Amino acid sequence: MGGTSINLVVVVVQLLVVVSLLCMRMGFCQEDENSTTSIYIVSLKQTPTVLLNFSNQGLNLEKRTKGFIHRNGSYSRLITKHHRPRNYSRSDRRYAGHISRVHDSLLKKALRGENYLKLYSYHYLINGFAVLVTPEQAEKLSSREEVANVILDYRVRTETTHTPEFLGLPRGAWVQEGGPESAGEGIVIGLVDTGIDPTHPSFSDNLNGNPFPVPTHFTGMCEVTMDFPSGSCNRKLIGARHFAASAITRGIFNASQDYASPFDADGHGTHTASIAAGNHGIPVIVAGHHYGNASGMAPRAHISVYKALYKSFGGFAADVVAAIDQAAQDGVDIISLSITPNRRPPGIATFFNPIDMALLSAVKAGIFVVQAAGNTGPSPKSMSSFSPWIFTVGAAAHDRTYSNSLVLGNNVTITGVGLAPGTDESTMYTLISALHALNNDTKDATNMYVSECQDPSSLSTDVVQGNLLLCSYSIRFVLGLSTIKQALETAKNLTAVGVVFYMDPYVIGFQLNPTPMDMPGMIIPSASDSKILLKYYNSSLEQDSVTNTFKFGATATILGGLKANYSNSAPNVMYYSARGPDPEDSFLDDADILKPNLIAPGNFIWGAWSSVGTDSLEFQDESFAMMSGTSMAAPHVAGLAALVKQKFPSFSPSAIGSALSTTASMHDKKGEPIMAQRAYANPDLNQSPATPFDMGSGFVDVTSALDPGLIFDSSFDDYFSFLCGINGSGPVVLNYTNQNCGNSTINGRDLNLPSITIAKLNQTTTVERVVTNTAGNETYNLSWFAPYGVSVLVTPKRFFIESGQKQVITVTFNATMNSSAASFGRISLYGSQRHIISVPLSVIYKISYNITENS
């Protein structure tokens, strides 16, 4: 089994009991927003592990303790002859214990004799801890010389096959990596999510007799609990932990629902893990129907899971930071986060928050970080992933859809959704509304919920038998109070031949995923189409006023929705995918950073499902589920990045991001520009060509990314200089990094990114980019088109570059008009060896002259 297995049954139970008892006895649990105590994330000025230099012998403790002398000199004993500096490796847990004791000592000194509860000690990416204290105690901690930041904990949320074929992997990237049986081998993907169901075949290590190797650079472990027993981890799933101290302390953790273990009670984490690195060729069988075989993007990559989000409440930053810190210490190569904060981080810039700063340290450690853009689109500035060192992924539709149809007796065809078989196409069946099929014992015939078909006892079998049952789809289905499954059970009990759901007029703009049904059925998602159906039904209905019985004249047949349809208009940007420009602060000032970085498949994605998953009620008790969201797009890119990392093991995180970005496609399967949905209601009817603020560099094309030609590389020092360039950021940067800014600062537009974004172009500006040749000697010709209202000059227009060499490219922008509307352009580099590199240009505010001087 990969990693180290430790028995944590007793430890987890003790943690829950001890924390609960402490909270109750001390009157200290944070049960609501108005509680007198809160959880704070405290970071110290002492440098964390990853920001120090490593030697072949390990990490020298003297470097850690240098400068860590308190006013009273209490820590000077750490470097006396009795406490000589020792060497520690990244995986040596002795240092973790040491730094935890340092944190304990600080708390005791700062809060002498007072009640508090420390939840975590962070030491690898951030040197700090999470603690439950009062606001007054937080002030005391903030005033300590050795404390850098004290930040209130905040909530985070999840952002919730055929895609390998759509992405061209079987004939492209997988072939270059030796086929699916070796694609991603040796790469470890760490997923911070809702956990995993280890029993799913997508995570087995013995399916084809081809043993998984043991990644020697990974040092993580696998928790063992009653619901995550010994043997859950293997050579595929090599690590699993859970983090819930913040939630437990708040008194909202429900162990029976949320599982105090890495086991996934939600389904979301199992789904995202299988998208990134699930095994190849796993049959997708739902409601007894076979929908093909599933595969992760990197089916031979290893998975390590860090559960920090939960079914009943989501998650908290303190737990997420602990998960990220542990993943980096374990030695993962890629971190995938299908989560975003519930709100924009406060302060002088969105980049300065514990999660993003922990991820910056992860990037310095060589870890490629992928994050979902958020499901808050299509409004501008709806982005929930902010920082340039994070690779942000938006959601696009792919070319496979499932549609169902209802043919009425008047020859009108209505389209709908439903992964269901059809009725006999040669037979027209009578439509019977639940409202007109009440049995004589039904006392409350006016109950508005009778129409939802949730209770078979209220309906007459004699009336419904052998016919199509007509049910309403109300807001109660959206809220989970009524379910499709229960309506299907009602139909079966009444021996109906099938079920048709019409949309309640009060459910406005709600988008439905294809829903599995084990009998003929269909949901009409359109309110207007529902009106057409009901008008036909009511016009064919006759009522005997004497007997109060009905004569039903409306008929229909269901064609079925089990067969996939394929479209040439994909990909297109989904309406819910968050959009740029990237908000730099809570005032929504624009950053000189392009977000999202690119788009990937995120709509109607098949993925593995937890055996107790409830994130989507329609797929409860199934082994696969179809989900939509940027949550699904991010693990696609995490898996594809593993393929790039496998081929180019020395690539930095920014080099991997560059390879994915500069080779992204800007066109759909027909060769037309990618379109973006612009409205929540009727999104397919409200589309226009996508801009970089919708799709970043474009739609991911990993086959091309495996041969990128030129790359744009950036380092931690570049990001550090960028942070220092933010007005007033010096003290905050010092607090987070323990480094003074000095005079080396740059603007966001000057970061060596594979894009150029200018939030405010005041007459003219010049930026530079440096490209590095990862291929053979090659000659490049450059062409470009400028954003509207801007003239652009790029030099040189042509250059020869040898393998491994660098070339500076200078781009000058001149505003030719005054405008506050964003406009877009692109620079293209065409290589003599057929490499094509694309760089999107975005300019928002344009000022062509100084109004004051010319007035």
JSON list of N, CA and C in Angstrom, two decimals, residues 32-59:
[
{"chain": "A", "resi": 32, "resn": "ASP", "atom": "N", "xyz": [-22.34, 30.10, 16.47]},
{"chain": "A", "resi": 32, "resn": "ASP", "atom": "CA", "xyz": [-22.99, 30.99, 15.51]},
{"chain": "A", "resi": 32, "resn": "ASP", "atom": "C", "xyz": [-22.14, 32.21, 15.29]},
{"chain": "A", "resi": 33, "resn": "GLU", "atom": "N", "xyz": [-22.60, 33.02, 14.35]},
{"chain": "A", "resi": 33, "resn": "GLU", "atom": "CA", "xyz": [-21.83, 34.18, 13.95]},
{"chain": "A", "resi": 33, "resn": "GLU", "atom": "C", "xyz": [-21.74, 35.23, 15.05]},
{"chain": "A", "resi": 34, "resn": "ASN", "atom": "N", "xyz": [-22.68, 35.16, 16.03]},
{"chain": "A", "resi": 34, "resn": "ASN", "atom": "CA", "xyz": [-22.70, 36.16, 17.09]},
{"chain": "A", "resi": 34, "resn": "ASN", "atom": "C", "xyz": [-21.97, 35.69, 18.34]},
{"chain": "A", "resi": 35, "resn": "SER", "atom": "N", "xyz": [-21.27, 34.55, 18.25]},
{"chain": "A", "resi": 35, "resn": "SER", "atom": "CA", "xyz": [-20.55, 34.03, 19.40]},
{"chain": "A", "resi": 35, "resn": "SER", "atom": "C", "xyz": [-19.46, 34.99, 19.83]},
{"chain": "A", "resi": 36, "resn": "THR", "atom": "N", "xyz": [-19.13, 34.96, 21.14]},
{"chain": "A", "resi": 36, "resn": "THR", "atom": "CA", "xyz": [-18.08, 35.84, 21.65]},
{"chain": "A", "resi": 36, "resn": "THR", "atom": "C", "xyz": [-16.70, 35.36, 21.27]},
{"chain": "A", "resi": 37, "resn": "THR", "atom": "N", "xyz": [-16.58, 34.13, 20.82]},
{"chain": "A", "resi": 37, "resn": "THR", "atom": "CA", "xyz": [-15.30, 33.60, 20.38]},
{"chain": "A", "resi": 37, "resn": "THR", "atom": "C", "xyz": [-15.36, 33.29, 18.89]},
{"chain": "A", "resi": 38, "resn": "SER", "atom": "N", "xyz": [-14.21, 33.34, 18.28]},
{"chain": "A", "resi": 38, "resn": "SER", "atom": "CA", "xyz": [-14.11, 33.04, 16.85]},
{"chain": "A", "resi": 38, "resn": "SER", "atom": "C", "xyz": [-12.79, 32.33, 16.59]},
{"chain": "A", "resi": 39, "resn": "ILE", "atom": "N", "xyz": [-12.70, 31.71, 15.43]},
{"chain": "A", "resi": 39, "resn": "ILE", "atom": "CA", "xyz": [-11.47, 31.05, 15.03]},
{"chain": "A", "resi": 39, "resn": "ILE", "atom": "C", "xyz": [-10.65, 32.03, 14.20]},
{"chain": "A", "resi": 40, "resn": "TYR", "atom": "N", "xyz": [-9.39, 32.15, 14.56]},
{"chain": "A", "resi": 40, "resn": "TYR", "atom": "CA", "xyz": [-8.47, 33.04, 13.85]},
{"chain": "A", "resi": 40, "resn": "TYR", "atom": "C", "xyz": [-7.29, 32.23, 13.32]},
{"chain": "A", "resi": 41, "resn": "ILE", "atom": "N", "xyz": [-6.80, 32.63, 12.16]},
{"chain": "A", "resi": 41, "resn": "ILE", "atom": "CA", "xyz": [-5.59, 32.05, 11.59]},
{"chain": "A", "resi": 41, "resn": "ILE", "atom": "C", "xyz": [-4.46, 33.02, 11.88]},
{"chain": "A", "resi": 42, "resn": "VAL", "atom": "N", "xyz": [-3.49, 32.57, 12.65]},
{"chain": "A", "resi": 42, "resn": "VAL", "atom": "CA", "xyz": [-2.38, 33.41, 13.10]},
{"chain": "A", "resi": 42, "resn": "VAL", "atom": "C", "xyz": [-1.11, 32.96, 12.39]},
{"chain": "A", "resi": 43, "resn": "SER", "atom": "N", "xyz": [-0.46, 33.85, 11.69]},
{"chain": "A", "resi": 43, "resn": "SER", "atom": "CA", "xyz": [0.81, 33.53, 11.04]},
{"chain": "A", "resi": 43, "resn": "SER", "atom": "C", "xyz": [1.93, 34.28, 11.74]},
{"chain": "A", "resi": 44, "resn": "LEU", "atom": "N", "xyz": [3.08, 33.63, 11.84]},
{"chain": "A", "resi": 44, "resn": "LEU", "atom": "CA", "xyz": [4.24, 34.20, 12.53]},
{"chain": "A", "resi": 44, "resn": "LEU", "atom": "C", "xyz": [5.27, 34.71, 11.53]},
{"chain": "A", "resi": 45, "resn": "LYS", "atom": "N", "xyz": [6.15, 35.56, 12.01]},
{"chain": "A", "resi": 45, "resn": "LYS", "atom": "CA", "xyz": [7.17, 36.14, 11.14]},
{"chain": "A", "resi": 45, "resn": "LYS", "atom": "C", "xyz": [8.27, 35.15, 10.81]},
{"chain": "A", "resi": 46, "resn": "GLN", "atom": "N", "xyz": [8.47, 34.16, 11.65]},
{"chain": "A", "resi": 46, "resn": "GLN", "atom": "CA", "xyz": [9.50, 33.16, 11.38]},
{"chain": "A", "resi": 46, "resn": "GLN", "atom": "C", "xyz": [9.18, 32.42, 10.09]},
{"chain": "A", "resi": 47, "resn": "THR", "atom": "N", "xyz": [10.16, 32.20, 9.26]},
{"chain": "A", "resi": 47, "resn": "THR", "atom": "CA", "xyz": [9.98, 31.62, 7.94]},
{"chain": "A", "resi": 47, "resn": "THR", "atom": "C", "xyz": [9.51, 30.17, 8.04]},
{"chain": "A", "resi": 48, "resn": "PRO", "atom": "N", "xyz": [8.49, 29.77, 7.23]},
{"chain": "A", "resi": 48, "resn": "PRO", "atom": "CA", "xyz": [8.06, 28.37, 7.23]},
{"chain": "A", "resi": 48, "resn": "PRO", "atom": "C", "xyz": [9.05, 27.50, 6.49]},
{"chain": "A", "resi": 49, "resn": "THR", "atom": "N", "xyz": [8.85, 26.20, 6.59]},
{"chain": "A", "resi": 49, "resn": "THR", "atom": "CA", "xyz": [9.78, 25.21, 6.04]},
{"chain": "A", "resi": 49, "resn": "THR", "atom": "C", "xyz": [10.10, 25.44, 4.58]},
{"chain": "A", "resi": 50, "resn": "VAL", "atom": "N", "xyz": [9.05, 25.59, 3.75]},
{"chain": "A", "resi": 50, "resn": "VAL", "atom": "CA", "xyz": [9.27, 25.56, 2.31]},
{"chain": "A", "resi": 50, "resn": "VAL", "atom": "C", "xyz": [10.02, 26.78, 1.80]},
{"chain": "A", "resi": 51, "resn": "LEU", "atom": "N", "xyz": [10.02, 27.88, 2.57]},
{"chain": "A", "resi": 51, "resn": "LEU", "atom": "CA", "xyz": [10.70, 29.09, 2.11]},
{"chain": "A", "resi": 51, "resn": "LEU", "atom": "C", "xyz": [12.18, 29.11, 2.48]},
{"chain": "A", "resi": 52, "resn": "LEU", "atom": "N", "xyz": [12.63, 28.06, 3.15]},
{"chain": "A", "resi": 52, "resn": "LEU", "atom": "CA", "xyz": [14.03, 27.96, 3.49]},
{"chain": "A", "resi": 52, "resn": "LEU", "atom": "C", "xyz": [14.76, 27.10, 2.47]},
{"chain": "A", "resi": 53, "resn": "ASN", "atom": "N", "xyz": [16.07, 27.18, 2.46]},
{"chain": "A", "resi": 53, "resn": "ASN", "atom": "CA", "xyz": [16.86, 26.39, 1.53]},
{"chain": "A", "resi": 53, "resn": "ASN", "atom": "C", "xyz": [17.05, 24.98, 2.07]},
{"chain": "A", "resi": 54, "resn": "PHE", "atom": "N", "xyz": [16.99, 24.01, 1.19]},
{"chain": "A", "resi": 54, "resn": "PHE", "atom": "CA", "xyz": [17.21, 22.63, 1.56]},
{"chain": "A", "resi": 54, "resn": "PHE", "atom": "C", "xyz": [18.63, 22.21, 1.18]},
{"chain": "A", "resi": 55, "resn": "SER", "atom": "N", "xyz": [19.24, 21.43, 2.04]},
{"chain": "A", "resi": 55, "resn": "SER", "atom": "CA", "xyz": [20.53, 20.83, 1.72]},
{"chain": "A", "resi": 55, "resn": "SER", "atom": "C", "xyz": [20.34, 19.35, 1.49]},
{"chain": "A", "resi": 56, "resn": "ASN", "atom": "N", "xyz": [21.36, 18.68, 0.99]},
{"chain": "A", "resi": 56, "resn": "ASN", "atom": "CA", "xyz": [21.26, 17.25, 0.77]},
{"chain": "A", "resi": 56, "resn": "ASN", "atom": "C", "xyz": [21.06, 16.50, 2.08]},
{"chain": "A", "resi": 57, "resn": "GLN", "atom": "N", "xyz": [21.52, 17.10, 3.19]},
{"chain": "A", "resi": 57, "resn": "GLN", "atom": "CA", "xyz": [21.39, 16.44, 4.48]},
{"chain": "A", "resi": 57, "resn": "GLN", "atom": "C", "xyz": [20.06, 16.76, 5.15]},
{"chain": "A", "resi": 58, "resn": "GLY", "atom": "N", "xyz": [19.30, 17.69, 4.61]},
{"chain": "A", "resi": 58, "resn": "GLY", "atom": "CA", "xyz": [18.04, 18.04, 5.23]},
{"chain": "A", "resi": 58, "resn": "GLY", "atom": "C", "xyz": [17.99, 19.53, 5.51]},
{"chain": "A", "resi": 59, "resn": "LEU", "atom": "N", "xyz": [17.11, 19.92, 6.37]},
{"chain": "A", "resi": 59, "resn": "LEU", "atom": "CA", "xyz": [16.88, 21.32, 6.66]},
{"chain": "A", "resi": 59, "resn": "LEU", "atom": "C", "xyz": [17.52, 21.67, 7.99]}
]
